[in-house]
Amino acid sequence: MKATCLRTEGKGQTAIVATAKHVNRNRCRKGEWAKSKGCTWKTNTFRPLRESIVERTRCRVADVESADGGSTSDEKPYAEVEIDCEADPTYTVISIKASNRPGLLSTMTKTFRDLGLDVNKAVLDSSNGVAVDTFYVLDSSGSKITSDRDVRNIKSYIMTFLANVPAAGRMERPALAFLKQAEEGTADERRKSQLLYNLMDTYTKNDVLSIQESIVHHVEYTLGRSRYRFDNFEAYQATALAVRDRLIEVFNDTQHHFFESDPKRVYYLSMEFLMGRSLLNSLYNLSLKDEFEQALRELGYDLETVVEQERDAALGNGGLGRLAACFLDSMATLNLPAGGYGMRYQYGMFRQVLQEGFQHEQPDYWLTFGNPWEIQRMNVAHPVKFYGHVSVHEEDGRQVFRWNAGETIEAVAYDNPVPGYNTDNTINLRLWSGKPDHEFDLESFNTGDYVSAILAKQRAETISSVLYPDDRTYEGKELRLRQQHFMVSASLQDMLRRFKSQHGSNFDLLPEKVALQLNDTHPTIGVPELMRLLMDENGLGWTKSWELATKIFSFTNHTVLPEALERWPVSLIERLLPRHMQIIYDINWRFLQSIKEKVDNETLGRLSIIEDSPYDGEKFVRMAYLAMVASHTVNGVAAIHSELIKETIFADFYKIWPEKFQNKTNGVTQRRWLAFCNPKLRTIISETLGTEEWITNLDLLNGLREHADDPELQRKWQEVKQHNKAKLAELVQKTTGISLPTNAMYDIQVKRIHEYKRQLLNILSVIDRYARIRGMSEEEKKNVVPRVVIIGGKAAPGYDAAKRIIKLVSAVGDRVNNDPAVGDLLKVVFIPDYNVSLAETIIPGSELSQHISTAGTEASGTSNMKFAMNGSLIIGTMDGANVEIAEEIGEENMFIFGVRAHEVPHLRASRGEFQTPDRFNEAVSMISRGEFGWSDFFQPLVDNISGSADFYLLANDFLSYLEAQEKVDDAYRDQARWTKMSILSTAGSGKFSSDRTIQQYAKEIWGICPCCLKDA
C-alpha cells in the first residue's frame, strides 16, 4: 500500500507536518535560542545545534530507559536510514525503512521539526509489517543539505529515535474496523484511512513535559492568553482542556468499539445528573493525578488551588441526581456498554444564599465561563414537537395518525465523557439543550417586529434554562412537563437513529440491543413517545410497538410517599402533547381490558392510569402507574423500601404482577466518595490491606475488621480524622465566618431540607442540649462532650416549612455561638449552598452523621453510605438503607432509635392521645416564647408538631433520640472504642458500592455484558 502526500497549494507544507507559518515561527525561536548561545543561526550554528540535539536525545533516551528499567521489548526494532542529496535536483531525499509500529509517523514528524527541516513531499508505503517511507526535505534556509557532517548528524538523530519508538508513556490505539473496511475500497480510500490512522496511532504522552506542553498549548491557542502570564482560573481551564484531550481519545475509541462490537446497550434516562467537579475525578480515574500535580507545580501553580476554580455542574438537586452520577461512574469502570441522557440546564436549580438566616435563591450561573468538559455536537440535533393537533389519514389500507405540531424545538447534543477507573473505557453522558428550529426570523426583524423575531429563540432556550421550575403555577407545571418531554423525545430519537444505523428497520432486534432505564417517574412520558416514534414515524402497528416498548423499559421508583408520585392534568397533556394523550388513553384502555376478569371494579378503578379527582372531577395521568404498566421490571432502592411499595403505593399492581418487582439497594462510588475525597484514609486502608484493589472491589474492606483493635491503626485513623476535621473547620470559617474548635465531636446532617428528613428533630435536641449546658455548674461542664453541629441543605423555593427550618437553625446558632456560658461546648452552623464539592470536605471530616427520617418515609438514602465508608458513625432510625447498613456494620456500631415502620400508621392514628415528653415540650416552648427571636415566624413550625398535627412523629421519637445521643457521648469519651467502631463502619461498607448495584442491574434487569476497549 502506497500513499503520496503532496504539498498543500500555497502552504508550502504537507498534511503531515506544520504549516509554513508554524515553521517560520519555529525558525525565529531557534534563531533566538542560537543567539543566546553566542551563535549566528544562518551560518555556523546549524551543525552545533544538530549535534546538541543528538546529544540531548541520547541523554533523554538513556533517562527514559533508566526510569523504565530498560527497554520494554527484548527484540530491538528494525530500522534503516538513507540520506541522498543527489537523487532529486531540488530536495534532499531521506528514505526510512523500519518496523511499522505505533508512533512511527508522529515520531518522524517531530524529528524533522526538531531538526528544522521542512518536509515538502512524502511517499508512505508499508507492507508485511515494514514501513518504507520517503521524505523530500529542505533545511531551514530553504536549501538542500550539502554538508557531510550535517548528513551524519541527521542520520544519527533519526536512528536514535527510531530505536526507541514508541516512546515512554505512549500506547497503541486500536486499529478500528474502518481500516479493515478501507482495504476493500479504492486505493485513495486505503491511502486516506492509513494516513489518518498513522497520524494518531498512539495516545497522547503523559510524562510531565508533555502534560506541560498540553497545558501551555491551550493557554496560548485555545484561551488566547500569554503563556507567560495566566491566572489560576485560566490555569484550570487549560488543565481541564489538557485532560479532556486525553479523555476524548479513549472516549472516541470506546464509542467506536461499542459500534463495532454491537452489544446490547443500556441508556439511563434521568432529569438529574449531579456530577460535581470533574477535574480531580478525571485525573484520579486516568491515574494522572501525580503527573499533572507535578506539571502544574513546575509551572508555578498548585493543583489544589486550580481544582477550586471549577464550578460544580448544576445538573441536579439531591440524591436522585447524585445516584445517577455514581451509576455512570460504575458503568464506565465495569466496562458496560452504557450511557446517560439528561438535560443541559443553563442555570441549574439555584444558588442558596443566607441573609440574616433566611434562604434566598439566586441563579446558579455555572455556565457563565463555559464548560471545558463538554463537547458540543452541532451535527447531532433532533426536532421535538409541542402543541398543535392530530389528524387521521388512510395510507395503504391502514389508519395513520399525524401530529401537526404547533411548535418545534431543536434539541442539540452536548457530550460529556465519563471515564472509568483503571480502564480505558469512557462512556457518554449526552445532555440536550434547546435551540429554535430556525435561528432568527430576519423578515420580522427587518419589518420592525423585533419582539416576534426573538421570541421563538427565547422560548426554545427557556426549555433547558432552569432545573425544576417552580410548579406551583400552571405555567410552571407546563414548563416542567415540556422539559421532561424534550429530554426523552430527543434521547429516544437519538437511540433509534443509532439502532437504525446498524440494523435498519429490523425492529425485532430492538430488545436484544437496547435497554431503557427510567430513573423515577420524570422520564415516563417517554413511554407514549416511543410508541409514537415506532407507530407514526416508523410504520409499526400498535401490537408490535407495545411488545417492543414493554421489553426495553424498566422503572426505578424512589419514593414511598403517595403525594410524591407524579401526576399531570389530562387537560395539560392534551394541550401540550395531544398525540401522547391519545396513546395514554389507549394504553390504559387495553391494560384495564386485560385485567378486568382478574379484579373487581373498585380495584380496577384504583389501577387505572387515568385518575378522576373526587373533588372537582378533573382527570390526572398517574405517571408512576404508566411506568408500572409499560415496564418489564420495577425496582425499589432498599430492601425495606422494596417491601413497603408492595404493601402500600403499588399493592394492587403487586397482586397481579409479583414477578415484575425487584430490589436494587442503592450504592455510591467508593472512588469519589472515599479514595479520592479522603486520600489520607485511602493510604491507611491500602497499607493495612496490602492492596488498592478495594477501589474496584469494595468487599475487600472487610479485611479491616481483624485490625480494628490494633492501637497503631487506631492512632493513624485518629490522625487522619483530625486532619480532615481541620480542613472542614477551615471550610466553615471561609463560608460562614464561624470559627470552630477541632477538639469537639463533629456532628453532621447535610441533605435536602424536608419535614420527613426531620432536621427539626435535630435542632430540637440541640435546644435541649443548650438548655442543659446553661443549667450546669462549671464542674459539671467538665464532663460535657464538646460538640459542633453542622446542618446544610436546600429548601425548595415553594416549600415554606423547610425555609422556616433553615431560619430556625440559623437563629439557634446565633444564640448558642455567642453565649459565653456555653463557649466551645456547643456550636451550631448552617452551611449554605450545600453541593458535591462541599460534601467532599464535609463527609471525611464528620464523626457522627444523622439520618433520622421517620421510619417508612426514606426510600434509601445514599449520604448514609458515604458517611459510613469514611468512618463516620451513624445515629439514625431503621429507615431506608439504614436497615441494611445496620446488618452489615452491626447495630452495636451505630446508634439506632425510634419507632419502626410497621408502628407508624397506628401511632399517627392515635397522635391526639399521645402525651408529649416534658423535655420535648420545653424545647418547643423555648421557640414559642422567643428565646431565639422570631417567635411569630416560627409558630407554624410549632403548630406542625403539636398534637395530632405531628405527622412525622417528632414527639414520639424524641426521648429515644435523646437516649441515643447520650450513648453517642459515652462512646466518644472512650476514644479507643469510638475509633474501633469507626474502623468497623468502614469495614462493613463493602455492600454499598454502586459497582455492586450496577452489576445487579446489568445481570438481573438489563441483560447486558461488559464490552472492554482493551479487548479491541
Coordinates of N, CA and C in Angstrom, one line a residue, residues 502-602:
Q502 N -27.3 0.7 12.3 CA -26.6 -0.6 12.3 C -27.6 -1.7 11.9
H503 N -28.9 -1.5 12.2 CA -29.8 -2.6 11.9 C -31.0 -2.2 11.0
G504 N -30.9 -1.1 10.5 CA -32.0 -0.7 9.6 C -33.4 -0.7 10.3
S505 N -34.4 -1.2 9.6 CA -35.7 -1.3 10.2 C -36.0 -2.6 10.8
N506 N -35.0 -3.4 11.1 CA -35.3 -4.7 11.7 C -35.5 -4.5 13.2
F507 N -36.7 -4.0 13.6 CA -37.0 -3.6 14.9 C -37.2 -4.9 15.8
D508 N -37.3 -6.1 15.3 CA -37.3 -7.3 16.1 C -36.1 -7.4 17.0
L509 N -35.0 -6.7 16.5 CA -33.7 -6.8 17.3 C -33.7 -5.8 18.4
L510 N -34.6 -4.8 18.4 CA -34.5 -3.7 19.4 C -34.4 -4.2 20.8
P511 N -35.2 -5.2 21.3 CA -35.0 -5.6 22.7 C -33.7 -6.3 23.0
E512 N -33.0 -6.8 21.9 CA -31.8 -7.5 22.0 C -30.6 -6.5 22.0
K513 N -30.9 -5.3 21.6 CA -29.8 -4.3 21.5 C -30.0 -3.1 22.4
V514 N -31.2 -2.9 23.0 CA -31.5 -1.7 23.8 C -32.2 -2.0 25.1
A515 N -31.7 -1.4 26.2 CA -32.5 -1.3 27.4 C -32.6 0.1 27.9
L516 N -33.8 0.5 28.3 CA -34.0 1.9 28.7 C -34.4 1.9 30.2
Q517 N -33.7 2.6 31.0 CA -33.9 2.7 32.5 C -34.5 4.0 32.8
L518 N -35.7 4.0 33.4 CA -36.4 5.2 33.8 C -36.0 5.5 35.3
N519 N -35.3 6.6 35.5 CA -34.8 7.0 36.8 C -35.9 7.8 37.5
D520 N -36.8 7.2 38.2 CA -38.0 7.7 38.8 C -39.1 8.0 37.7
T521 N -40.1 8.7 38.0 CA -41.2 8.9 37.1 C -41.0 10.0 36.1
H522 N -40.0 10.9 36.3 CA -39.8 12.0 35.4 C -39.7 11.7 33.9
P523 N -39.0 10.6 33.5 CA -38.9 10.3 32.1 C -40.0 9.5 31.6
T524 N -41.1 9.3 32.3 CA -42.1 8.3 32.0 C -42.9 8.7 30.7
I525 N -42.9 10.0 30.4 CA -43.6 10.4 29.2 C -42.9 9.8 28.0
G526 N -41.7 9.2 28.2 CA -41.0 8.5 27.1 C -41.7 7.3 26.6
V527 N -42.6 6.7 27.5 CA -43.4 5.6 27.1 C -44.3 5.9 25.9
P528 N -45.2 6.9 26.0 CA -46.0 7.2 24.8 C -45.2 7.8 23.7
E529 N -44.1 8.4 24.0 CA -43.2 9.0 22.9 C -42.6 7.9 22.1
L530 N -42.1 6.8 22.7 CA -41.5 5.7 22.0 C -42.6 5.0 21.1
M531 N -43.8 4.9 21.7 CA -44.9 4.3 20.9 C -45.2 5.2 19.7
R532 N -45.2 6.5 19.9 CA -45.4 7.4 18.7 C -44.4 7.3 17.7
L533 N -43.1 7.2 18.1 CA -42.0 7.1 17.2 C -42.1 5.8 16.4
L534 N -42.4 4.7 17.1 CA -42.5 3.5 16.4 C -43.6 3.4 15.4
M535 N -44.8 3.9 15.9 CA -46.0 3.8 15.1 C -46.1 4.9 14.0
D536 N -46.0 6.1 14.4 CA -46.2 7.2 13.5 C -45.0 7.5 12.6
E537 N -43.8 7.3 13.1 CA -42.6 7.7 12.3 C -42.0 6.5 11.6
N538 N -42.2 5.3 12.1 CA -41.6 4.1 11.5 C -42.6 3.1 11.0
G539 N -43.9 3.3 11.1 CA -44.9 2.5 10.5 C -45.2 1.2 11.1
L540 N -44.8 1.0 12.4 CA -45.2 -0.2 13.1 C -46.6 -0.2 13.6
G541 N -47.2 -1.3 13.8 CA -48.5 -1.4 14.3 C -48.5 -1.2 15.8
W542 N -49.7 -1.1 16.4 CA -49.8 -0.9 17.9 C -49.2 -2.2 18.6
T543 N -49.7 -3.3 18.2 CA -49.3 -4.6 18.9 C -47.8 -4.7 19.0
K544 N -47.1 -4.6 17.8 CA -45.7 -4.7 17.7 C -45.0 -3.6 18.5
S545 N -45.4 -2.4 18.4 CA -44.8 -1.3 19.2 C -44.9 -1.5 20.7
W546 N -46.1 -1.9 21.1 CA -46.2 -2.2 22.6 C -45.4 -3.4 23.1
E547 N -45.3 -4.4 22.2 CA -44.4 -5.5 22.6 C -43.0 -5.1 22.8
L548 N -42.5 -4.2 21.8 CA -41.1 -3.8 21.9 C -40.9 -2.9 23.1
A549 N -41.9 -1.9 23.4 CA -41.7 -1.0 24.5 C -41.7 -1.7 25.8
T550 N -42.5 -2.7 26.0 CA -42.6 -3.4 27.3 C -41.4 -4.3 27.5
K551 N -40.6 -4.6 26.5 CA -39.4 -5.4 26.6 C -38.2 -4.6 26.9
I552 N -38.2 -3.3 26.6 CA -37.0 -2.5 26.8 C -37.1 -1.5 28.0
F553 N -38.3 -1.1 28.4 CA -38.4 -0.2 29.5 C -38.3 -0.9 30.9
S554 N -37.6 -0.3 31.8 CA -37.6 -0.7 33.2 C -37.7 0.5 34.1
F555 N -38.2 0.4 35.3 CA -38.5 1.6 36.1 C -38.0 1.5 37.5
T556 N -37.3 2.5 37.9 CA -36.9 2.6 39.3 C -37.8 3.6 40.1
N557 N -38.4 3.1 41.1 CA -39.2 4.0 42.0 C -38.3 4.5 43.2
H558 N -38.5 5.8 43.5 CA -37.6 6.4 44.6 C -38.4 6.9 45.7
T559 N -39.6 6.5 45.9 CA -40.4 7.1 47.0 C -41.4 6.1 47.6
V560 N -41.8 6.3 48.8 CA -42.9 5.6 49.4 C -44.0 6.5 49.8
L561 N -43.9 7.8 49.4 CA -44.9 8.8 49.8 C -45.9 8.9 48.6
P562 N -47.2 8.6 48.8 CA -48.1 8.8 47.7 C -48.2 10.1 47.1
E563 N -48.0 11.2 47.9 CA -48.0 12.5 47.4 C -46.8 12.9 46.5
A564 N -45.8 12.1 46.6 CA -44.6 12.3 45.8 C -44.7 11.6 44.4
L565 N -45.7 10.8 44.2 CA -45.9 10.2 42.9 C -46.5 11.2 41.9
E566 N -45.8 11.4 40.8 CA -46.0 12.5 39.8 C -47.4 12.2 39.1
R567 N -48.2 13.3 39.0 CA -49.4 13.3 38.3 C -49.5 14.6 37.4
W568 N -50.0 14.4 36.2 CA -50.2 15.5 35.3 C -51.7 15.7 34.9
P569 N -52.2 16.9 34.9 CA -53.6 17.1 34.5 C -53.8 16.6 33.0
V570 N -54.8 15.9 32.8 CA -55.1 15.4 31.4 C -55.2 16.6 30.5
S571 N -55.8 17.7 31.0 CA -56.0 18.9 30.1 C -54.7 19.5 29.7
L572 N -53.7 19.4 30.6 CA -52.4 19.9 30.2 C -51.7 19.1 29.1
I573 N -51.8 17.8 29.3 CA -51.2 16.9 28.3 C -51.9 17.0 27.0
E574 N -53.2 17.1 27.0 CA -54.0 17.2 25.8 C -53.5 18.5 25.0
R575 N -53.3 19.5 25.7 CA -52.9 20.8 25.1 C -51.4 20.7 24.6
L576 N -50.6 20.2 25.4 CA -49.1 20.3 25.2 C -48.7 19.1 24.2
L577 N -49.2 17.9 24.5 CA -48.8 16.7 23.8 C -50.1 15.9 23.3
P578 N -50.8 16.4 22.4 CA -52.1 15.8 22.1 C -52.0 14.4 21.6
R579 N -51.0 14.1 20.8 CA -50.8 12.7 20.3 C -50.5 11.7 21.5
H580 N -49.8 12.2 22.5 CA -49.4 11.4 23.6 C -50.6 11.0 24.5
M581 N -51.5 12.0 24.6 CA -52.7 11.8 25.4 C -53.6 10.7 24.8
Q582 N -53.6 10.7 23.4 CA -54.4 9.6 22.7 C -53.8 8.3 23.0
I583 N -52.4 8.2 23.0 CA -51.7 6.9 23.2 C -51.9 6.5 24.7
I584 N -51.8 7.4 25.6 CA -52.0 7.1 27.0 C -53.4 6.5 27.3
Y585 N -54.4 7.1 26.7 CA -55.8 6.6 26.8 C -55.9 5.2 26.3
D586 N -55.2 5.0 25.1 CA -55.2 3.6 24.5 C -54.5 2.6 25.4
I587 N -53.3 3.0 25.9 CA -52.6 2.1 26.8 C -53.5 1.7 28.0
N588 N -54.1 2.7 28.6 CA -54.9 2.5 29.8 C -56.1 1.6 29.5
W589 N -56.8 1.8 28.3 CA -58.0 1.0 28.0 C -57.5 -0.4 27.8
R590 N -56.5 -0.7 27.0 CA -56.0 -2.0 26.8 C -55.6 -2.7 28.1
F591 N -54.9 -2.0 28.9 CA -54.5 -2.5 30.2 C -55.6 -3.0 31.1
L592 N -56.6 -2.1 31.2 CA -57.8 -2.4 32.0 C -58.6 -3.6 31.4
Q593 N -58.7 -3.6 30.1 CA -59.3 -4.8 29.5 C -58.6 -6.1 29.8
S594 N -57.3 -6.0 29.9 CA -56.5 -7.3 30.1 C -56.7 -7.8 31.5
I595 N -57.1 -7.0 32.4 CA -57.1 -7.4 33.8 C -58.5 -7.4 34.4
K596 N -59.5 -7.0 33.6 CA -60.8 -6.8 34.2 C -61.4 -8.1 34.7
E597 N -61.0 -9.3 34.2 CA -61.5 -10.5 34.7 C -60.8 -11.0 35.9
K598 N -59.7 -10.3 36.3 CA -58.9 -10.7 37.5 C -59.2 -10.0 38.7
V599 N -59.8 -8.8 38.6 CA -60.0 -7.9 39.7 C -61.4 -7.3 39.7
D600 N -61.9 -6.8 40.9 CA -63.2 -6.2 41.0 C -63.2 -4.8 40.4
N601 N -64.3 -4.2 40.3 CA -64.4 -2.9 39.7 C -63.7 -1.8 40.6
E602 N -63.8 -2.0 41.9 CA -63.1 -1.0 42.8 C -61.6 -1.0 42.5

